[in-house]
Tab-separated table of N, CA, C and O in Angstrom:
chain	number	residue	atom	x	y	z
A	1	MET	N	160.632	107.236	87.352
A	1	MET	CA	160.260	106.186	86.436
A	1	MET	C	159.427	106.790	85.299
A	1	MET	O	158.506	107.556	85.540
A	2	GLN	N	159.761	106.448	84.094
A	2	GLN	CA	159.058	106.941	82.909
A	2	GLN	C	158.179	105.818	82.349
A	2	GLN	O	158.679	104.747	82.035
A	3	LEU	N	156.891	106.061	82.245
A	3	LEU	CA	155.970	105.083	81.653
A	3	LEU	C	156.028	105.188	80.136
A	3	LEU	O	156.131	106.279	79.584
A	4	ARG	N	155.956	104.041	79.470
A	4	ARG	CA	155.922	104.042	78.008
A	4	ARG	C	154.559	103.621	77.482
A	4	ARG	O	154.139	104.043	76.415
A	5	HIS	N	153.868	102.777	78.235
A	5	HIS	CA	152.559	102.273	77.822
A	5	HIS	C	151.628	102.286	79.036
A	5	HIS	O	152.035	101.893	80.125
A	6	VAL	N	150.400	102.726	78.821
A	6	VAL	CA	149.392	102.719	79.873
A	6	VAL	C	148.179	101.966	79.337
A	6	VAL	O	147.668	102.290	78.261
A	7	LEU	N	147.737	100.962	80.090
A	7	LEU	CA	146.569	100.166	79.723
A	7	LEU	C	145.461	100.466	80.709
A	7	LEU	O	145.645	100.325	81.917
A	8	ALA	N	144.310	100.884	80.196
A	8	ALA	CA	143.148	101.151	81.035
A	8	ALA	C	142.054	100.159	80.663
A	8	ALA	O	141.605	100.129	79.518
A	9	VAL	N	141.663	99.331	81.627
A	9	VAL	CA	140.547	98.419	81.418
A	9	VAL	C	139.298	99.189	81.828
A	9	VAL	O	139.130	99.546	82.986
A	10	VAL	N	138.456	99.461	80.861
A	10	VAL	CA	137.315	100.354	81.062
A	10	VAL	C	136.045	99.538	81.249
A	10	VAL	O	135.712	98.677	80.435
A	11	ASP	N	135.346	99.830	82.340
A	11	ASP	CA	134.058	99.206	82.639
A	11	ASP	C	133.025	100.327	82.641
A	11	ASP	O	133.058	101.203	83.495
A	12	PHE	N	132.130	100.286	81.678
A	12	PHE	CA	131.140	101.359	81.549
A	12	PHE	C	129.953	101.203	82.491
A	12	PHE	O	129.056	102.030	82.491
A	13	SER	N	129.939	100.156	83.316
A	13	SER	CA	128.784	99.934	84.181
A	13	SER	C	128.776	100.865	85.397
A	13	SER	O	127.746	101.008	86.046
A	14	THR	N	129.917	101.487	85.714
A	14	THR	CA	129.971	102.417	86.839
A	14	THR	C	130.760	103.666	86.448
A	14	THR	O	131.544	103.643	85.500
A	15	ASP	N	130.573	104.720	87.192
A	15	ASP	CA	131.344	105.943	86.967
A	15	ASP	C	132.817	105.728	87.295
A	15	ASP	O	133.686	106.403	86.733
A	16	ALA	N	133.105	104.795	88.191
A	16	ALA	CA	134.495	104.524	88.569
A	16	ALA	C	135.307	104.067	87.356
A	16	ALA	O	136.491	104.380	87.250
A	17	GLY	N	134.682	103.340	86.435
A	17	GLY	CA	135.373	102.897	85.232
A	17	GLY	C	135.802	104.067	84.364
A	17	GLY	O	136.915	104.078	83.828
A	18	LEU	N	134.956	105.061	84.231
A	18	LEU	CA	135.303	106.250	83.455
A	18	LEU	C	136.380	107.079	84.148
A	18	LEU	O	137.289	107.601	83.500
A	19	HIS	N	136.285	107.190	85.463
A	19	HIS	CA	137.305	107.929	86.198
A	19	HIS	C	138.668	107.257	86.055
A	19	HIS	O	139.687	107.934	85.904
A	20	ALA	N	138.685	105.922	86.087
A	20	ALA	CA	139.943	105.192	85.922
A	20	ALA	C	140.525	105.431	84.533
A	20	ALA	O	141.743	105.580	84.374
A	21	ALA	N	139.672	105.463	83.522
A	21	ALA	CA	140.144	105.707	82.156
A	21	ALA	C	140.749	107.104	82.043
A	21	ALA	O	141.808	107.279	81.421
A	22	TRP	N	140.110	108.092	82.628
A	22	TRP	CA	140.647	109.458	82.580
A	22	TRP	C	141.939	109.574	83.382
A	22	TRP	O	142.865	110.280	82.990
A	23	ARG	N	142.037	108.864	84.508
A	23	ARG	CA	143.280	108.866	85.284
A	23	ARG	C	144.401	108.263	84.446
A	23	ARG	O	145.519	108.783	84.423
A	24	ALA	N	144.120	107.156	83.757
A	24	ALA	CA	145.108	106.533	82.886
A	24	ALA	C	145.509	107.482	81.757
A	24	ALA	O	146.684	107.564	81.393
A	25	ALA	N	144.541	108.210	81.219
A	25	ALA	CA	144.832	109.168	80.148
A	25	ALA	C	145.751	110.278	80.646
A	25	ALA	O	146.689	110.681	79.944
A	26	HIS	N	145.506	110.763	81.847
A	26	HIS	CA	146.375	111.803	82.407
A	26	HIS	C	147.782	111.267	82.669
A	26	HIS	O	148.770	111.988	82.456
A	27	LEU	N	147.886	110.019	83.106
A	27	LEU	CA	149.206	109.412	83.284
A	27	LEU	C	149.937	109.309	81.950
A	27	LEU	O	151.127	109.621	81.863
A	28	ALA	N	149.230	108.856	80.937
A	28	ALA	CA	149.840	108.733	79.607
A	28	ALA	C	150.293	110.105	79.108
A	28	ALA	O	151.391	110.238	78.563
A	29	TRP	N	149.461	111.110	79.295
A	29	TRP	CA	149.807	112.473	78.864
A	29	TRP	C	151.045	112.981	79.611
A	29	TRP	O	151.972	113.526	79.004
A	30	ALA	N	151.075	112.781	80.924
A	30	ALA	CA	152.177	113.285	81.743
A	30	ALA	C	153.501	112.611	81.404
A	30	ALA	O	154.558	113.229	81.522
A	31	HIS	N	153.455	111.364	80.971
A	31	HIS	CA	154.675	110.615	80.674
A	31	HIS	C	154.977	110.536	79.177
A	31	HIS	O	155.983	109.942	78.797
A	32	GLY	N	154.095	111.085	78.357
A	32	GLY	CA	154.294	110.957	76.916
A	32	GLY	C	154.186	109.513	76.466
A	32	GLY	O	154.852	109.094	75.525
A	33	ALA	N	153.333	108.752	77.143
A	33	ALA	CA	153.202	107.313	76.897
A	33	ALA	C	152.039	107.013	75.958
A	33	ALA	O	151.153	107.845	75.757
A	34	GLU	N	152.053	105.827	75.408
A	34	GLU	CA	150.927	105.339	74.608
A	34	GLU	C	149.811	104.914	75.553
A	34	GLU	O	150.072	104.419	76.652
A	35	LEU	N	148.571	105.088	75.119
A	35	LEU	CA	147.409	104.714	75.925
A	35	LEU	C	146.562	103.723	75.159
A	35	LEU	O	146.280	103.916	73.976
A	36	CYS	N	146.149	102.666	75.843
A	36	CYS	CA	145.237	101.685	75.260
A	36	CYS	C	144.011	101.579	76.155
A	36	CYS	O	144.138	101.382	77.368
A	37	LEU	N	142.840	101.742	75.579
A	37	LEU	CA	141.578	101.562	76.290
A	37	LEU	C	141.036	100.190	75.919
A	37	LEU	O	140.804	99.904	74.743
A	38	LEU	N	140.839	99.339	76.908
A	38	LEU	CA	140.377	97.970	76.691
A	38	LEU	C	139.099	97.750	77.466
A	38	LEU	O	138.986	98.154	78.625
A	39	SER	N	138.126	97.125	76.829
A	39	SER	CA	136.900	96.753	77.505
A	39	SER	C	136.570	95.318	77.137
A	39	SER	O	136.747	94.903	75.988
A	40	LEU	N	136.110	94.553	78.123
A	40	LEU	CA	135.753	93.157	77.905
A	40	LEU	C	134.236	93.029	77.890
A	40	LEU	O	133.550	93.614	78.720
A	41	VAL	N	133.731	92.243	76.938
A	41	VAL	CA	132.295	92.066	76.781
A	41	VAL	C	131.975	90.583	76.817
A	41	VAL	O	132.518	89.807	76.022
A	42	ALA	N	131.118	90.200	77.736
A	42	ALA	CA	130.652	88.816	77.788
A	42	ALA	C	129.434	88.684	76.876
A	42	ALA	O	128.627	89.606	76.762
A	43	LEU	N	129.333	87.552	76.211
A	43	LEU	CA	128.182	87.310	75.348
A	43	LEU	C	127.180	86.421	76.066
A	43	LEU	O	127.561	85.432	76.694
A	44	ALA	N	125.907	86.784	75.967
A	44	ALA	CA	124.867	85.988	76.611
A	44	ALA	C	124.704	84.632	75.935
A	44	ALA	O	124.351	83.649	76.578
A	45	ASN	N	124.964	84.571	74.635
A	45	ASN	CA	124.868	83.316	73.896
A	45	ASN	C	125.796	83.396	72.693
A	45	ASN	O	126.416	84.421	72.438
A	46	ALA	N	125.884	82.313	71.949
A	46	ALA	CA	126.832	82.245	70.833
A	46	ALA	C	126.196	82.548	69.483
A	46	ALA	O	126.830	82.369	68.452
A	47	ARG	N	124.953	82.990	69.469
A	47	ARG	CA	124.306	83.295	68.188
A	47	ARG	C	124.979	84.486	67.520
A	47	ARG	O	125.379	85.433	68.197
A	48	PRO	N	125.103	84.452	66.200
A	48	PRO	CA	125.741	85.576	65.504
A	48	PRO	C	125.074	86.918	65.778
A	48	PRO	O	125.738	87.946	65.828
A	49	SER	N	123.766	86.927	65.996
A	49	SER	CA	123.078	88.200	66.209
A	49	SER	C	123.491	88.856	67.527
A	49	SER	O	123.346	90.058	67.695
A	50	SER	N	124.014	88.076	68.479
A	50	SER	CA	124.453	88.670	69.742
A	50	SER	C	125.864	89.242	69.626
A	50	SER	O	126.308	89.977	70.485
A	51	ARG	N	126.557	88.904	68.532
A	51	ARG	CA	127.938	89.332	68.380
A	51	ARG	C	128.104	90.441	67.341
A	51	ARG	O	129.041	91.229	67.421
A	52	PHE	N	127.224	90.484	66.355
A	52	PHE	CA	127.368	91.433	65.254
A	52	PHE	C	126.138	92.329	65.165
A	52	PHE	O	125.100	92.035	65.700
A	53	GLY	N	126.281	93.424	64.460
A	53	GLY	CA	125.164	94.351	64.280
A	53	GLY	C	125.318	95.557	65.175
A	53	GLY	O	126.015	95.525	66.187
A	54	ALA	N	124.652	96.602	64.793
A	54	ALA	CA	124.807	97.888	65.479
A	54	ALA	C	124.343	97.866	66.925
A	54	ALA	O	124.815	98.644	67.743
A	55	THR	N	123.425	96.982	67.269
A	55	THR	CA	122.911	96.949	68.637
A	55	THR	C	123.542	95.852	69.481
A	55	THR	O	123.209	95.711	70.653
A	56	ALA	N	124.446	95.068	68.923
A	56	ALA	CA	125.110	94.014	69.680
A	56	ALA	C	126.045	94.635	70.713
A	56	ALA	O	126.603	95.713	70.506
A	57	ALA	N	126.212	93.950	71.816
A	57	ALA	CA	127.038	94.465	72.917
A	57	ALA	C	128.458	94.849	72.487
A	57	ALA	O	128.939	95.925	72.869
A	58	PRO	N	129.163	94.036	71.693
A	58	PRO	CA	130.501	94.453	71.274
A	58	PRO	C	130.500	95.737	70.446
A	58	PRO	O	131.383	96.589	70.613
A	59	ALA	N	129.516	95.896	69.580
A	59	ALA	CA	129.442	97.109	68.751
A	59	ALA	C	129.149	98.337	69.609
A	59	ALA	O	129.755	99.402	69.406
A	60	ARG	N	128.255	98.194	70.578
A	60	ARG	CA	127.944	99.319	71.474
A	60	ARG	C	129.166	99.689	72.318
A	60	ARG	O	129.465	100.868	72.505
A	61	THR	N	129.864	98.670	72.810
A	61	THR	CA	131.037	98.927	73.636
A	61	THR	C	132.133	99.611	72.821
A	61	THR	O	132.771	100.555	73.286
A	62	ARG	N	132.345	99.156	71.596
A	62	ARG	CA	133.356	99.789	70.738
A	62	ARG	C	132.982	101.250	70.466
A	62	ARG	O	133.834	102.130	70.515
A	63	ALA	N	131.701	101.501	70.205
A	63	ALA	CA	131.264	102.879	69.966
A	63	ALA	C	131.497	103.745	71.205
A	63	ALA	O	131.959	104.882	71.091
A	64	ASP	N	131.216	103.199	72.386
A	64	ASP	CA	131.445	103.944	73.626
A	64	ASP	C	132.931	104.225	73.834
A	64	ASP	O	133.311	105.324	74.238
A	65	LEU	N	133.789	103.221	73.559
A	65	LEU	CA	135.231	103.418	73.697
A	65	LEU	C	135.749	104.451	72.713
A	65	LEU	O	136.600	105.281	73.057
A	66	LEU	N	135.255	104.407	71.476
A	66	LEU	CA	135.681	105.385	70.476
A	66	LEU	C	135.265	106.802	70.876
A	66	LEU	O	136.008	107.755	70.666
A	67	HIS	N	134.078	106.926	71.446
A	67	HIS	CA	133.613	108.232	71.921
A	67	HIS	C	134.524	108.741	73.049
A	67	HIS	O	134.958	109.904	73.046
A	68	LEU	N	134.838	107.856	74.004
A	68	LEU	CA	135.727	108.221	75.095
A	68	LEU	C	137.117	108.574	74.564
A	68	LEU	O	137.724	109.557	74.996
A	69	ALA	N	137.616	107.803	73.604
A	69	ALA	CA	138.927	108.082	73.006
A	69	ALA	C	138.934	109.455	72.343
A	69	ALA	O	139.923	110.191	72.432
A	70	GLY	N	137.841	109.827	71.693
A	70	GLY	CA	137.730	111.144	71.069
A	70	GLY	C	137.748	112.264	72.100
A	70	GLY	O	138.381	113.308	71.889
A	71	GLU	N	137.070	112.048	73.217
A	71	GLU	CA	137.080	113.058	74.278
A	71	GLU	C	138.479	113.227	74.858
A	71	GLU	O	138.926	114.347	75.118
A	72	ILE	N	139.178	112.109	75.056
A	72	ILE	CA	140.547	112.162	75.582
A	72	ILE	C	141.464	112.863	74.588
A	72	ILE	O	142.290	113.701	74.966
A	73	ARG	N	141.314	112.530	73.317
A	73	ARG	CA	142.128	113.170	72.280
A	73	ARG	C	141.901	114.676	72.280
A	73	ARG	O	142.855	115.463	72.230
A	74	ASP	N	140.644	115.089	72.323
A	74	ASP	CA	140.329	116.518	72.295
A	74	ASP	C	140.836	117.252	73.535
A	74	ASP	O	141.292	118.392	73.441
A	75	ALA	N	140.759	116.615	74.693
A	75	ALA	CA	141.137	117.273	75.939
A	75	ALA	C	142.645	117.265	76.195
A	75	ALA	O	143.190	118.248	76.688
A	76	LEU	N	143.309	116.154	75.848
A	76	LEU	CA	144.710	116.005	76.236
A	76	LEU	C	145.682	115.856	75.068
A	76	LEU	O	146.893	115.908	75.266
A	77	GLY	N	145.157	115.617	73.890
A	77	GLY	CA	146.034	115.391	72.740
A	77	GLY	C	146.604	113.986	72.682
A	77	GLY	O	147.488	113.715	71.873
A	78	VAL	N	146.136	113.105	73.538
A	78	VAL	CA	146.565	111.702	73.546
A	78	VAL	C	145.600	110.916	72.677
A	78	VAL	O	144.383	111.029	72.834
A	79	ILE	N	146.132	110.131	71.750
A	79	ILE	CA	145.278	109.332	70.862
A	79	ILE	C	145.330	107.874	71.325
A	79	ILE	O	146.306	107.171	71.068
A	80	PRO	N	144.285	107.413	72.017
A	80	PRO	CA	144.307	106.059	72.550
A	80	PRO	C	143.998	105.004	71.484
A	80	PRO	O	143.238	105.246	70.550
A	81	ALA	N	144.591	103.832	71.677
A	81	ALA	CA	144.175	102.650	70.930
A	81	ALA	C	142.924	102.117	71.617
A	81	ALA	O	142.766	102.255	72.833
A	82	VAL	N	142.021	101.537	70.852
A	82	VAL	CA	140.765	101.020	71.384
A	82	VAL	C	140.679	99.529	71.070
A	82	VAL	O	140.823	99.134	69.915
A	83	VAL	N	140.449	98.714	72.120
A	83	VAL	CA	140.374	97.262	71.956
A	83	VAL	C	139.159	96.743	72.719
A	83	VAL	O	138.941	97.114	73.872
A	84	VAL	N	138.367	95.876	72.058
A	84	VAL	CA	137.231	95.235	72.700
A	84	VAL	C	137.462	93.734	72.678
A	84	VAL	O	137.602	93.137	71.609
A	85	GLY	N	137.523	93.123	73.857
A	85	GLY	CA	137.649	91.667	73.972
A	85	GLY	C	136.267	91.062	74.110
A	85	GLY	O	135.474	91.492	74.946
A	86	VAL	N	135.961	90.077	73.287
A	86	VAL	CA	134.616	89.514	73.242
A	86	VAL	C	134.627	88.062	73.727
A	86	VAL	O	135.416	87.248	73.238
A	87	GLY	N	133.734	87.780	74.666
A	87	GLY	CA	133.538	86.409	75.125
A	87	GLY	C	134.782	85.791	75.719
A	87	GLY	O	135.505	86.416	76.496
A	88	ASP	N	135.052	84.554	75.316
A	88	ASP	CA	136.170	83.791	75.866
A	88	ASP	C	137.526	84.348	75.468
A	88	ASP	O	138.530	84.065	76.118
A	89	GLU	N	137.592	85.113	74.394
A	89	GLU	CA	138.878	85.681	73.963
A	89	GLU	C	139.305	86.851	74.843
A	89	GLU	O	140.457	87.268	74.807
A	90	GLY	N	138.401	87.393	75.633
A	90	GLY	CA	138.677	88.566	76.452
A	90	GLY	C	139.853	88.413	77.399
A	90	GLY	O	140.772	89.240	77.381
A	91	PRO	N	139.880	87.383	78.253
A	91	PRO	CA	141.005	87.245	79.189
A	91	PRO	C	142.358	87.084	78.492
A	91	PRO	O	143.357	87.652	78.935
A	92	ALA	N	142.407	86.338	77.400
A	92	ALA	CA	143.665	86.176	76.657
A	92	ALA	C	144.099	87.507	76.049
A	92	ALA	O	145.290	87.841	76.046
A	93	LEU	N	143.138	88.272	75.565
A	93	LEU	CA	143.443	89.586	74.987
A	93	LEU	C	143.961	90.536	76.065
A	93	LEU	O	144.906	91.291	75.837
A	94	LEU	N	143.373	90.465	77.247
A	94	LEU	CA	143.827	91.300	78.360
A	94	LEU	C	145.277	90.959	78.718
A	94	LEU	O	146.108	91.849	78.893
A	95	ARG	N	145.608	89.675	78.793
A	95	ARG	CA	146.981	89.274	79.087
A	95	ARG	C	147.940	89.757	78.014
A	95	ARG	O	149.035	90.238	78.298
A	96	ALA	N	147.522	89.663	76.740
A	96	ALA	CA	148.381	90.118	75.637
A	96	ALA	C	148.612	91.627	75.712
A	96	ALA	O	149.728	92.096	75.491
A	97	CYS	N	147.581	92.386	76.001
A	97	CYS	CA	147.719	93.846	76.108
A	97	CYS	C	148.586	94.229	77.310
A	97	CYS	O	149.339	95.190	77.234
A	98	ALA	N	148.491	93.471	78.379
A	98	ALA	CA	149.267	93.782	79.581
A	98	ALA	C	150.764	93.535	79.342
A	98	ALA	O	151.600	94.161	79.967
A	99	ARG	N	151.092	92.628	78.429
A	99	ARG	CA	152.507	92.383	78.114
A	99	ARG	C	153.028	93.530	77.300
A	99	ARG	O	154.081	93.905	77.187
């Protein structure tokens, strides 16, 4: 079976999340498949300051995903897509990426 797309849902709260992302990257590399790194971020409240700005959770998560994507690119030559699902849009975004 040849994989064409690999989706890794990355959870930065544990080391297991990073290991899963690297396993997905190796699968994508071995199959010549596209790789997407997805992380979901819950918002504590709906205030704009919790959603935007350099210290907001979505911005930090995107920066972490971009850093991980750069490491994967440098190590394996695979260029991952990076997606951050925020709040209530997260589950719908996950379903869309899985399709």
